[in-house]
PDB file of C-alpha atoms in Angstrom:
ATOM      1  CA  UNK A   1      22.489  25.202   5.859  1.00 50.00           C
ATOM      2  CA  UNK A   2      20.051  22.797   7.934  1.00 64.00           C
ATOM      3  CA  UNK A   3      21.299  21.110  10.724  1.00 79.00           C
ATOM      4  CA  UNK A   4      22.050  17.092  11.175  1.00 83.00           C
ATOM      5  CA  UNK A   5      20.168  15.321  13.341  1.00 88.00           C
ATOM      6  CA  UNK A   6      22.476  12.765  14.058  1.00 83.00           C
ATOM      7  CA  UNK A   7      24.023  13.643  16.831  1.00 84.00           C
ATOM      8  CA  UNK A   8      20.941  13.959  18.926  1.00 88.00           C
ATOM      9  CA  UNK A   9      21.219   9.906  19.756  1.00 91.00           C
ATOM     10  CA  UNK A  10      22.854   7.642  21.426  1.00 89.00           C
ATOM     11  CA  UNK A  11      22.967   5.504  19.016  1.00 89.00           C
ATOM     12  CA  UNK A  12      25.832   5.150  16.107  1.00 87.00           C
ATOM     13  CA  UNK A  13      24.795   6.097  12.800  1.00 87.00           C
ATOM     14  CA  UNK A  14      26.546   4.807   9.662  1.00 86.00           C
ATOM     15  CA  UNK A  15      28.630   7.360   7.908  1.00 88.00           C
ATOM     16  CA  UNK A  16      25.885   7.014   4.185  1.00 89.00           C
ATOM     17  CA  UNK A  17      23.140   7.723   6.493  1.00 90.00           C
ATOM     18  CA  UNK A  18      24.214  11.106   7.725  1.00 88.00           C
ATOM     19  CA  UNK A  19      26.152  12.390   4.701  1.00 88.00           C
ATOM     20  CA  UNK A  20      22.325  11.604   3.141  1.00 90.00           C
ATOM     21  CA  UNK A  21      20.970  14.102   5.806  1.00 87.00           C
ATOM     22  CA  UNK A  22      22.889  16.495   4.915  1.00 87.00           C
ATOM     23  CA  UNK A  23      20.676  19.605   3.993  1.00 85.00           C
ATOM     24  CA  UNK A  24      18.418  18.165   4.133  1.00 88.00           C
ATOM     25  CA  UNK A  25      15.061  19.110   6.173  1.00 90.00           C
ATOM     26  CA  UNK A  26      14.283  17.672   9.956  1.00 91.00           C
ATOM     27  CA  UNK A  27      11.175  16.048   8.532  1.00 91.00           C
ATOM     28  CA  UNK A  28      12.886  14.703   5.637  1.00 91.00           C
ATOM     29  CA  UNK A  29      16.160  13.166   7.730  1.00 92.00           C
ATOM     30  CA  UNK A  30      13.460  11.843  10.677  1.00 94.00           C
ATOM     31  CA  UNK A  31      11.971   9.920   7.792  1.00 92.00           C
ATOM     32  CA  UNK A  32      15.331   8.841   6.048  1.00 93.00           C
ATOM     33  CA  UNK A  33      16.972   7.572  10.361  1.00 93.00           C
ATOM     34  CA  UNK A  34      12.900   5.503  10.348  1.00 93.00           C
ATOM     35  CA  UNK A  35      13.730   3.477   7.676  1.00 91.00           C
ATOM     36  CA  UNK A  36      17.352   2.651   8.341  1.00 91.00           C
ATOM     37  CA  UNK A  37      17.113   1.750  11.578  1.00 92.00           C
ATOM     38  CA  UNK A  38      13.962  -0.466  10.284  1.00 89.00           C
ATOM     39  CA  UNK A  39      15.565  -1.861   7.609  1.00 83.00           C
ATOM     40  CA  UNK A  40      19.033  -1.923   9.454  1.00 83.00           C
ATOM     41  CA  UNK A  41      20.339  -5.885   9.291  1.00 73.00           C
ATOM     42  CA  UNK A  42      23.168  -4.945  11.926  1.00 80.00           C
ATOM     43  CA  UNK A  43      21.141  -4.942  15.068  1.00 83.00           C
ATOM     44  CA  UNK A  44      18.280  -7.183  16.373  1.00 83.00           C
ATOM     45  CA  UNK A  45      14.842  -6.255  16.701  1.00 86.00           C
ATOM     46  CA  UNK A  46      15.120  -5.499  20.744  1.00 89.00           C
ATOM     47  CA  UNK A  47      18.211  -3.055  19.252  1.00 91.00           C
ATOM     48  CA  UNK A  48      15.823  -1.543  16.445  1.00 92.00           C
ATOM     49  CA  UNK A  49      12.908  -0.948  18.879  1.00 94.00           C
ATOM     50  CA  UNK A  50      15.176   0.650  21.385  1.00 94.00           C
ATOM     51  CA  UNK A  51      16.386   2.806  18.791  1.00 95.00           C
ATOM     52  CA  UNK A  52      12.489   3.995  17.049  1.00 96.00           C
ATOM     53  CA  UNK A  53      11.621   4.895  20.373  1.00 96.00           C
ATOM     54  CA  UNK A  54      14.596   6.997  20.773  1.00 95.00           C
ATOM     55  CA  UNK A  55      13.419   8.638  17.177  1.00 95.00           C
ATOM     56  CA  UNK A  56       9.748   8.963  18.283  1.00 96.00           C
ATOM     57  CA  UNK A  57      10.919  10.634  22.221  1.00 96.00           C
ATOM     58  CA  UNK A  58      12.674  12.928  19.292  1.00 94.00           C
ATOM     59  CA  UNK A  59      10.161  13.683  16.467  1.00 94.00           C
ATOM     60  CA  UNK A  60       6.815  14.246  19.605  1.00 94.00           C
ATOM     61  CA  UNK A  61       9.473  16.791  21.300  1.00 94.00           C
ATOM     62  CA  UNK A  62       9.536  18.394  17.741  1.00 92.00           C
ATOM     63  CA  UNK A  63       5.339  18.414  17.544  1.00 93.00           C
ATOM     64  CA  UNK A  64       5.931  16.745  14.389  1.00 92.00           C
ATOM     65  CA  UNK A  65       3.014  14.256  13.674  1.00 91.00           C
ATOM     66  CA  UNK A  66       3.437  13.106  10.686  1.00 92.00           C
ATOM     67  CA  UNK A  67       7.225  11.773  11.419  1.00 93.00           C
ATOM     68  CA  UNK A  68       5.672  10.172  14.631  1.00 95.00           C
ATOM     69  CA  UNK A  69       2.285   8.740  13.122  1.00 95.00           C
ATOM     70  CA  UNK A  70       4.985   7.205  10.085  1.00 93.00           C
ATOM     71  CA  UNK A  71       7.915   5.794  13.162  1.00 96.00           C
ATOM     72  CA  UNK A  72       4.570   4.685  15.242  1.00 96.00           C
ATOM     73  CA  UNK A  73       3.682   2.069  11.953  1.00 94.00           C
ATOM     74  CA  UNK A  74       7.280   0.937  12.245  1.00 94.00           C
ATOM     75  CA  UNK A  75       7.561  -0.146  15.657  1.00 96.00           C
ATOM     76  CA  UNK A  76       4.134  -1.685  14.917  1.00 95.00           C
ATOM     77  CA  UNK A  77       5.726  -4.006  12.428  1.00 91.00           C
ATOM     78  CA  UNK A  78       8.682  -4.422  14.721  1.00 92.00           C
ATOM     79  CA  UNK A  79       6.575  -5.463  17.665  1.00 92.00           C
ATOM     80  CA  UNK A  80       5.047  -7.668  14.799  1.00 88.00           C
ATOM     81  CA  UNK A  81       7.971  -9.577  14.452  1.00 83.00           C
ATOM     82  CA  UNK A  82       8.762  -9.940  17.894  1.00 83.00           C
ATOM     83  CA  UNK A  83       5.487 -11.593  18.310  1.00 81.00           C
ATOM     84  CA  UNK A  84       4.450  -8.677  20.893  1.00 88.00           C
ATOM     85  CA  UNK A  85       0.508  -8.369  18.978  1.00 91.00           C
ATOM     86  CA  UNK A  86      -0.492  -6.220  22.495  1.00 92.00           C
ATOM     87  CA  UNK A  87       2.247  -3.455  22.162  1.00 95.00           C
ATOM     88  CA  UNK A  88       1.989  -3.504  18.116  1.00 96.00           C
ATOM     89  CA  UNK A  89      -1.577  -3.059  17.676  1.00 96.00           C
ATOM     90  CA  UNK A  90      -0.861  -0.358  21.057  1.00 96.00           C
ATOM     91  CA  UNK A  91       1.358   1.462  18.687  1.00 96.00           C
ATOM     92  CA  UNK A  92      -1.010   1.132  15.311  1.00 96.00           C
ATOM     93  CA  UNK A  93      -3.620   3.034  16.949  1.00 96.00           C
ATOM     94  CA  UNK A  94      -1.774   5.794  18.747  1.00 96.00           C
ATOM     95  CA  UNK A  95      -0.267   6.012  14.869  1.00 95.00           C
ATOM     96  CA  UNK A  96      -3.871   6.381  13.319  1.00 95.00           C
ATOM     97  CA  UNK A  97      -4.413   9.283  15.969  1.00 94.00           C
ATOM     98  CA  UNK A  98      -1.741  11.127  13.983  1.00 93.00           C
ATOM     99  CA  UNK A  99      -2.709  10.219  10.685  1.00 93.00           C
ATOM    100  CA  UNK A 100      -6.070  11.534  10.627  1.00 92.00           C
ATOM    101  CA  UNK A 101      -4.484  14.547  11.353  1.00 90.00           C
ATOM    102  CA  UNK A 102      -3.018  14.712   8.443  1.00 88.00           C
ATOM    103  CA  UNK A 103      -4.500  13.132   5.906  1.00 85.00           C
ATOM    104  CA  UNK A 104      -4.685  16.270   4.177  1.00 85.00           C
ATOM    105  CA  UNK A 105      -0.564  16.460   4.159  1.00 85.00           C
ATOM    106  CA  UNK A 106       1.443  15.156   1.729  1.00 81.00           C
ATOM    107  CA  UNK A 107       1.840  10.886   2.169  1.00 84.00           C
ATOM    108  CA  UNK A 108      -0.923  11.711   5.176  1.00 90.00           C
ATOM    109  CA  UNK A 109      -3.240   9.091   3.032  1.00 93.00           C
ATOM    110  CA  UNK A 110      -0.990   6.145   2.042  1.00 92.00           C
ATOM    111  CA  UNK A 111      -0.018   6.811   5.983  1.00 92.00           C
ATOM    112  CA  UNK A 112      -3.451   6.319   7.286  1.00 94.00           C
ATOM    113  CA  UNK A 113      -4.307   3.465   5.081  1.00 94.00           C
ATOM    114  CA  UNK A 114      -1.229   1.981   5.810  1.00 92.00           C
ATOM    115  CA  UNK A 115      -2.427   2.031   9.644  1.00 94.00           C
ATOM    116  CA  UNK A 116      -5.496   0.573   8.815  1.00 95.00           C
ATOM    117  CA  UNK A 117      -3.502  -2.589   7.260  1.00 93.00           C
ATOM    118  CA  UNK A 118      -1.346  -3.071   9.945  1.00 92.00           C
ATOM    119  CA  UNK A 119      -4.368  -2.782  12.381  1.00 95.00           C
ATOM    120  CA  UNK A 120      -6.147  -5.466  10.278  1.00 93.00           C
ATOM    121  CA  UNK A 121      -3.374  -7.513  10.148  1.00 89.00           C
ATOM    122  CA  UNK A 122      -3.005  -7.667  14.173  1.00 93.00           C
ATOM    123  CA  UNK A 123      -6.059  -8.260  14.316  1.00 92.00           C
ATOM    124  CA  UNK A 124      -5.311 -11.096  11.860  1.00 87.00           C
ATOM    125  CA  UNK A 125      -2.583 -12.746  14.203  1.00 86.00           C
ATOM    126  CA  UNK A 126      -5.177 -11.702  17.193  1.00 87.00           C
ATOM    127  CA  UNK A 127      -8.108 -14.459  15.515  1.00 84.00           C
ATOM    128  CA  UNK A 128     -10.297 -11.410  15.256  1.00 90.00           C
ATOM    129  CA  UNK A 129     -10.818 -12.174  11.776  1.00 87.00           C
ATOM    130  CA  UNK A 130     -14.223  -9.200  12.006  1.00 90.00           C
ATOM    131  CA  UNK A 131     -11.967  -6.538  13.986  1.00 93.00           C
ATOM    132  CA  UNK A 132      -9.208  -7.271  11.189  1.00 92.00           C
ATOM    133  CA  UNK A 133     -12.034  -7.283   7.770  1.00 92.00           C
ATOM    134  CA  UNK A 134     -13.275  -3.906   9.517  1.00 93.00           C
ATOM    135  CA  UNK A 135     -10.061  -2.434   9.487  1.00 95.00           C
ATOM    136  CA  UNK A 136      -9.243  -3.493   5.371  1.00 94.00           C
ATOM    137  CA  UNK A 137     -12.803  -2.674   4.237  1.00 92.00           C
ATOM    138  CA  UNK A 138     -11.652   0.908   5.688  1.00 93.00           C
ATOM    139  CA  UNK A 139      -8.763   0.982   3.715  1.00 94.00           C
ATOM    140  CA  UNK A 140     -10.242  -0.249   0.192  1.00 93.00           C
ATOM    141  CA  UNK A 141     -12.619   2.357   0.597  1.00 94.00           C
ATOM    142  CA  UNK A 142      -9.572   5.157   0.338  1.00 94.00           C
ATOM    143  CA  UNK A 143      -7.634   3.063  -1.937  1.00 92.00           C
ATOM    144  CA  UNK A 144      -6.846   3.699  -5.279  1.00 87.00           C
ATOM    145  CA  UNK A 145      -4.111   2.848  -7.991  1.00 82.00           C
ATOM    146  CA  UNK A 146      -2.254   5.800  -7.838  1.00 89.00           C
ATOM    147  CA  UNK A 147       1.684   6.093  -7.374  1.00 90.00           C
ATOM    148  CA  UNK A 148       1.187   8.072  -4.274  1.00 90.00           C
ATOM    149  CA  UNK A 149      -0.131   5.011  -2.605  1.00 93.00           C
ATOM    150  CA  UNK A 150       1.633   2.283  -4.359  1.00 94.00           C
ATOM    151  CA  UNK A 151       3.243   0.771  -0.629  1.00 92.00           C
ATOM    152  CA  UNK A 152      -0.619   0.973   0.534  1.00 92.00           C
ATOM    153  CA  UNK A 153      -1.978  -0.219  -2.570  1.00 95.00           C
ATOM    154  CA  UNK A 154       0.580  -3.406  -1.613  1.00 95.00           C
ATOM    155  CA  UNK A 155       0.577  -3.970   1.778  1.00 92.00           C
ATOM    156  CA  UNK A 156      -3.703  -4.065   2.136  1.00 94.00           C
ATOM    157  CA  UNK A 157      -3.844  -6.798  -0.917  1.00 94.00           C
ATOM    158  CA  UNK A 158      -0.675  -8.815   0.619  1.00 94.00           C
ATOM    159  CA  UNK A 159      -2.814  -8.518   3.761  1.00 91.00           C
ATOM    160  CA  UNK A 160      -6.325  -9.394   2.597  1.00 92.00           C
ATOM    161  CA  UNK A 161      -4.846 -12.206   1.008  1.00 93.00           C
ATOM    162  CA  UNK A 162      -3.073 -14.012   4.124  1.00 89.00           C
ATOM    163  CA  UNK A 163      -6.165 -13.100   6.173  1.00 89.00           C
ATOM    164  CA  UNK A 164      -8.443 -14.888   2.855  1.00 91.00           C
ATOM    165  CA  UNK A 165      -5.912 -18.202   2.848  1.00 91.00           C
ATOM    166  CA  UNK A 166      -6.683 -18.247   7.250  1.00 86.00           C
ATOM    167  CA  UNK A 167     -10.412 -18.258   6.516  1.00 88.00           C
ATOM    168  CA  UNK A 168      -9.692 -20.653   3.938  1.00 90.00           C
ATOM    169  CA  UNK A 169     -11.478 -19.182   0.778  1.00 93.00           C
ATOM    170  CA  UNK A 170      -7.703 -19.752  -1.439  1.00 94.00           C
ATOM    171  CA  UNK A 171      -9.541 -18.647  -4.814  1.00 95.00           C
ATOM    172  CA  UNK A 172      -9.633 -15.275  -2.639  1.00 95.00           C
ATOM    173  CA  UNK A 173      -6.167 -15.047  -1.966  1.00 96.00           C
ATOM    174  CA  UNK A 174      -4.646 -15.718  -4.831  1.00 96.00           C
ATOM    175  CA  UNK A 175      -6.714 -13.517  -6.642  1.00 96.00           C
ATOM    176  CA  UNK A 176      -5.738 -10.532  -3.514  1.00 96.00           C
ATOM    177  CA  UNK A 177      -1.897 -12.137  -3.909  1.00 97.00           C
ATOM    178  CA  UNK A 178      -1.479 -11.589  -8.119  1.00 96.00           C
ATOM    179  CA  UNK A 179      -3.274  -8.410  -7.667  1.00 95.00           C
ATOM    180  CA  UNK A 180      -0.076  -7.883  -5.621  1.00 95.00           C
ATOM    181  CA  UNK A 181       2.288  -9.455  -8.365  1.00 96.00           C
ATOM    182  CA  UNK A 182       0.334  -7.410 -11.317  1.00 96.00           C
ATOM    183  CA  UNK A 183       0.939  -4.120  -9.694  1.00 95.00           C
ATOM    184  CA  UNK A 184       4.954  -4.590  -8.578  1.00 95.00           C
ATOM    185  CA  UNK A 185       5.644  -5.387 -12.032  1.00 94.00           C
ATOM    186  CA  UNK A 186       3.005  -2.376 -13.844  1.00 93.00           C
ATOM    187  CA  UNK A 187       5.191   0.010 -11.362  1.00 93.00           C
ATOM    188  CA  UNK A 188       8.365   2.405 -12.349  1.00 92.00           C
ATOM    189  CA  UNK A 189      10.231   1.483  -8.994  1.00 92.00           C
ATOM    190  CA  UNK A 190      13.663   4.388  -9.807  1.00 88.00           C
ATOM    191  CA  UNK A 191      15.766   2.040  -8.017  1.00 87.00           C
ATOM    192  CA  UNK A 192      14.616  -1.821  -9.772  1.00 87.00           C
ATOM    193  CA  UNK A 193      16.278  -3.642  -6.630  1.00 89.00           C
ATOM    194  CA  UNK A 194      13.458  -2.135  -4.434  1.00 89.00           C
ATOM    195  CA  UNK A 195      10.871  -3.921  -6.486  1.00 94.00           C
ATOM    196  CA  UNK A 196      12.343  -7.164  -4.739  1.00 95.00           C
ATOM    197  CA  UNK A 197      11.830  -5.821  -1.529  1.00 92.00           C
ATOM    198  CA  UNK A 198       7.760  -6.484  -2.647  1.00 95.00           C
ATOM    199  CA  UNK A 199       8.189  -9.782  -4.938  1.00 96.00           C
ATOM    200  CA  UNK A 200       9.881 -11.740  -2.149  1.00 96.00           C
ATOM    201  CA  UNK A 201       7.105 -11.641   0.117  1.00 95.00           C
ATOM    202  CA  UNK A 202       4.715 -12.080  -2.581  1.00 97.00           C
ATOM    203  CA  UNK A 203       6.199 -15.349  -3.515  1.00 97.00           C
ATOM    204  CA  UNK A 204       7.064 -16.344   0.254  1.00 96.00           C
ATOM    205  CA  UNK A 205       3.038 -15.992  -0.184  1.00 96.00           C
ATOM    206  CA  UNK A 206       2.093 -17.679  -3.408  1.00 96.00           C
ATOM    207  CA  UNK A 207       4.778 -20.283  -1.519  1.00 97.00           C
ATOM    208  CA  UNK A 208       2.072 -20.242   0.943  1.00 95.00           C
ATOM    209  CA  UNK A 209      -0.723 -20.661  -0.820  1.00 96.00           C
ATOM    210  CA  UNK A 210       0.357 -23.954  -2.971  1.00 95.00           C
ATOM    211  CA  UNK A 211       1.557 -25.540   0.781  1.00 93.00           C
ATOM    212  CA  UNK A 212      -1.906 -27.601   1.488  1.00 87.00           C
ATOM    213  CA  UNK A 213      -1.482 -29.165  -1.674  1.00 89.00           C
ATOM    214  CA  UNK A 214       1.369 -28.767  -4.064  1.00 94.00           C
ATOM    215  CA  UNK A 215       4.239 -28.733  -1.953  1.00 94.00           C
ATOM    216  CA  UNK A 216       6.903 -29.165  -4.726  1.00 94.00           C
ATOM    217  CA  UNK A 217       5.229 -25.915  -6.339  1.00 96.00           C
ATOM    218  CA  UNK A 218       5.678 -24.282  -2.868  1.00 97.00           C
ATOM    219  CA  UNK A 219       9.688 -24.998  -2.502  1.00 97.00           C
ATOM    220  CA  UNK A 220       9.911 -24.163  -6.325  1.00 97.00           C
ATOM    221  CA  UNK A 221       7.967 -20.813  -5.014  1.00 97.00           C
ATOM    222  CA  UNK A 222      10.222 -20.104  -1.712  1.00 98.00           C
ATOM    223  CA  UNK A 223      13.381 -20.644  -3.869  1.00 97.00           C
ATOM    224  CA  UNK A 224      12.973 -18.138  -6.802  1.00 97.00           C
ATOM    225  CA  UNK A 225      11.572 -16.062  -3.568  1.00 97.00           C
ATOM    226  CA  UNK A 226      15.574 -17.082  -1.752  1.00 96.00           C
ATOM    227  CA  UNK A 227      17.461 -16.073  -4.653  1.00 95.00           C
ATOM    228  CA  UNK A 228      15.611 -12.206  -4.388  1.00 95.00           C
ATOM    229  CA  UNK A 229      17.027 -11.656  -1.211  1.00 92.00           C
ATOM    230  CA  UNK A 230      20.413 -10.637  -2.412  1.00 90.00           C
ATOM    231  CA  UNK A 231      19.006  -7.827  -4.052  1.00 91.00           C
ATOM    232  CA  UNK A 232      18.203  -5.442  -0.759  1.00 85.00           C
ATOM    233  CA  UNK A 233      18.977  -5.525   2.697  1.00 79.00           C
ATOM    234  CA  UNK A 234      16.717  -8.662   3.684  1.00 78.00           C
ATOM    235  CA  UNK A 235      15.830  -8.496   7.713  1.00 68.00           C
ATOM    236  CA  UNK A 236      12.840 -11.129   8.206  1.00 78.00           C
ATOM    237  CA  UNK A 237      12.229 -12.833   5.136  1.00 90.00           C
ATOM    238  CA  UNK A 238      15.113 -15.296   4.681  1.00 92.00           C
ATOM    239  CA  UNK A 239      14.634 -16.925   7.856  1.00 91.00           C
ATOM    240  CA  UNK A 240      10.817 -17.453   7.087  1.00 93.00           C
ATOM    241  CA  UNK A 241      12.150 -18.798   3.465  1.00 96.00           C
ATOM    242  CA  UNK A 242      14.842 -21.243   5.266  1.00 96.00           C
ATOM    243  CA  UNK A 243      11.354 -22.027   7.654  1.00 96.00           C
ATOM    244  CA  UNK A 244       8.909 -22.785   5.738  1.00 96.00           C
ATOM    245  CA  UNK A 245      11.485 -24.824   3.181  1.00 97.00           C
ATOM    246  CA  UNK A 246      11.924 -26.832   6.175  1.00 97.00           C
ATOM    247  CA  UNK A 247       8.713 -27.489   6.416  1.00 97.00           C
ATOM    248  CA  UNK A 248       8.059 -28.266   2.889  1.00 97.00           C
ATOM    249  CA  UNK A 249      10.571 -31.401   2.557  1.00 97.00           C
ATOM    250  CA  UNK A 250       9.135 -32.670   6.075  1.00 97.00           C
ATOM    251  CA  UNK A 251       6.096 -33.255   3.957  1.00 95.00           C
ATOM    252  CA  UNK A 252       7.803 -34.841   1.329  1.00 95.00           C
ATOM    253  CA  UNK A 253      10.088 -37.171   3.795  1.00 96.00           C
ATOM    254  CA  UNK A 254      13.134 -36.111   2.852  1.00 97.00           C
ATOM    255  CA  UNK A 255      13.996 -35.222   6.698  1.00 97.00           C
ATOM    256  CA  UNK A 256      17.650 -34.172   6.037  1.00 97.00           C
ATOM    257  CA  UNK A 257      17.021 -31.688   3.824  1.00 97.00           C
ATOM    258  CA  UNK A 258      14.467 -30.180   6.279  1.00 97.00           C
ATOM    259  CA  UNK A 259      16.035 -29.945   9.595  1.00 97.00           C
ATOM    260  CA  UNK A 260      18.985 -28.581   7.669  1.00 97.00           C
ATOM    261  CA  UNK A 261      16.345 -25.794   6.460  1.00 97.00           C
ATOM    262  CA  UNK A 262      15.257 -25.612  10.181  1.00 97.00           C
ATOM    263  CA  UNK A 263      18.699 -25.138  11.690  1.00 96.00           C
ATOM    264  CA  UNK A 264      19.099 -22.478   9.217  1.00 95.00           C
ATOM    265  CA  UNK A 265      16.548 -20.596  10.093  1.00 93.00           C
ATOM    266  CA  UNK A 266      17.315 -21.386  13.645  1.00 93.00           C
ATOM    267  CA  UNK A 267      20.358 -19.014  13.466  1.00 91.00           C
ATOM    268  CA  UNK A 268      19.204 -16.864  11.966  1.00 86.00           C
ATOM    269  CA  UNK A 269      17.110 -15.975  15.683  1.00 81.00           C
ATOM    270  CA  UNK A 270      20.176 -14.769  17.332  1.00 72.00           C
ATOM    271  CA  UNK A 271      19.921 -11.741  14.039  1.00 67.00           C
ATOM    272  CA  UNK A 272      16.378 -10.860  14.363  1.00 66.00           C
ATOM    273  CA  UNK A 273      15.416 -12.147  18.074  1.00 66.00           C
ATOM    274  CA  UNK A 274      11.561 -13.293  16.595  1.00 68.00           C
ATOM    275  CA  UNK A 275      10.419 -15.445  19.486  1.00 77.00           C
ATOM    276  CA  UNK A 276       7.221 -16.607  17.288  1.00 81.00           C
ATOM    277  CA  UNK A 277       9.566 -17.964  14.408  1.00 85.00           C
ATOM    278  CA  UNK A 278      11.583 -19.289  17.008  1.00 90.00           C
ATOM    279  CA  UNK A 279       8.929 -22.006  18.265  1.00 94.00           C
ATOM    280  CA  UNK A 280       7.632 -23.106  15.045  1.00 93.00           C
ATOM    281  CA  UNK A 281      11.111 -23.382  14.531  1.00 95.00           C
ATOM    282  CA  UNK A 282      11.207 -25.514  17.232  1.00 96.00           C
ATOM    283  CA  UNK A 283       8.079 -27.569  17.016  1.00 97.00           C
ATOM    284  CA  UNK A 284       9.298 -28.421  12.743  1.00 97.00           C
ATOM    285  CA  UNK A 285      12.924 -29.915  14.581  1.00 97.00           C
ATOM    286  CA  UNK A 286      10.259 -31.703  17.171  1.00 97.00           C
ATOM    287  CA  UNK A 287       8.702 -33.441  14.501  1.00 97.00           C
ATOM    288  CA  UNK A 288      11.839 -34.678  12.793  1.00 97.00           C
ATOM    289  CA  UNK A 289      13.103 -35.775  16.221  1.00 97.00           C
ATOM    290  CA  UNK A 290      10.365 -37.834  17.081  1.00 97.00           C
ATOM    291  CA  UNK A 291      10.205 -39.121  13.571  1.00 96.00           C
ATOM    292  CA  UNK A 292      13.944 -40.167  13.693  1.00 96.00           C
ATOM    293  CA  UNK A 293      12.819 -41.778  17.198  1.00 96.00           C
ATOM    294  CA  UNK A 294      15.376 -39.246  18.985  1.00 97.00           C
ATOM    295  CA  UNK A 295      13.384 -38.917  22.120  1.00 96.00           C
ATOM    296  CA  UNK A 296      15.518 -36.840  24.102  1.00 97.00           C
ATOM    297  CA  UNK A 297      16.242 -34.223  21.185  1.00 96.00           C
ATOM    298  CA  UNK A 298      12.505 -33.781  20.922  1.00 97.00           C
ATOM    299  CA  UNK A 299      11.618 -33.405  24.826  1.00 97.00           C
ATOM    300  CA  UNK A 300      14.133 -30.516  24.346  1.00 97.00           C
ATOM    301  CA  UNK A 301      13.090 -28.443  21.595  1.00 96.00           C
ATOM    302  CA  UNK A 302       9.492 -29.068  22.982  1.00 96.00           C
ATOM    303  CA  UNK A 303      10.533 -27.658  26.334  1.00 96.00           C
ATOM    304  CA  UNK A 304      11.885 -24.601  25.003  1.00 95.00           C
ATOM    305  CA  UNK A 305       9.449 -23.768  22.706  1.00 95.00           C
ATOM    306  CA  UNK A 306       6.681 -24.060  26.042  1.00 95.00           C
ATOM    307  CA  UNK A 307       8.653 -21.866  28.085  1.00 94.00           C
ATOM    308  CA  UNK A 308       9.169 -19.040  24.633  1.00 90.00           C
ATOM    309  CA  UNK A 309       5.073 -19.234  24.313  1.00 91.00           C
ATOM    310  CA  UNK A 310       4.022 -19.007  27.773  1.00 90.00           C
ATOM    311  CA  UNK A 311       6.443 -16.090  28.676  1.00 87.00           C
ATOM    312  CA  UNK A 312       4.849 -14.426  26.173  1.00 79.00           C
ATOM    313  CA  UNK A 313       1.169 -15.608  26.481  1.00 80.00           C
ATOM    314  CA  UNK A 314       1.242 -16.787  22.880  1.00 81.00           C
ATOM    315  CA  UNK A 315      -2.260 -19.088  23.286  1.00 81.00           C
ATOM    316  CA  UNK A 316      -2.290 -20.138  19.374  1.00 81.00           C
ATOM    317  CA  UNK A 317       1.488 -21.651  19.780  1.00 88.00           C
ATOM    318  CA  UNK A 318       0.821 -23.040  23.050  1.00 91.00           C
ATOM    319  CA  UNK A 319      -2.833 -25.340  21.968  1.00 93.00           C
ATOM    320  CA  UNK A 320       0.388 -26.513  19.673  1.00 92.00           C
ATOM    321  CA  UNK A 321       2.589 -27.785  22.030  1.00 95.00           C
ATOM    322  CA  UNK A 322       0.469 -28.895  24.330  1.00 95.00           C
ATOM    323  CA  UNK A 323      -0.494 -30.524  22.388  1.00 94.00           C
ATOM    324  CA  UNK A 324       2.672 -32.283  20.978  1.00 94.00           C
TER     325      UNK A 324
END
């Protein structure tokens, strides 16, 4: 019988995940633990990162390139959620070199395309659009619409939608996210609930795209996405949606409802620890306090945002903070 690897780690692994590992080979067990760590809502991103690195160390010790590459992909995603873009880029570049070795293995090509997508996303967030588009183009050249590449197909088009939105190519952004939604609806999921893991962020993107010209329609998309979160173990989307709803209601001058949603988003910080999102929430609350002439509260929120942004060297956010 295959030995269960769960006891090799310093953190407690839930019994259902241990049971899932029973009777499986070491690579399958590492992949199960990798996904379960990334989707575990009971831990914040800092703790998630510590556990991911522990799992990576074990995989590296066993000289397993494919699981190590996959772990690095998800470590990069956790760093993106924390706003640690340079750390995320470092992990994705290391993952890329591993994926390039295993492209002929099962899931190897999909992993490499996902890695290109991650690097493109990170460069986009850094404001390096040319570098970003270069990696997206490399990924698109390797892509087809086969079921094996479903996740890679989704992420590539999803992140391209974000890039085009940043560049104000709105029709191209709509085209990319609608391509995602069509692919989700045509794909046969073994577990129907997993469909919502992909539909939820797609609706958030649609909400973002309507945010500039139609806040009411944006709110409609965000509320649909919020309902979908109950179908799976949501790690990141609920906070994004609460924040976005807060911003849209502010535009509609419904300050009470705007503050209510921003405070809901802020409350989730303890479970997630994403500092970029907290800075944006504090800026949203600042704007509400200014409208309500609560200058002391506005100043306090602004100073918290300033300290966080300076500590993390977040120049894009600092411009908005200094401006206020």
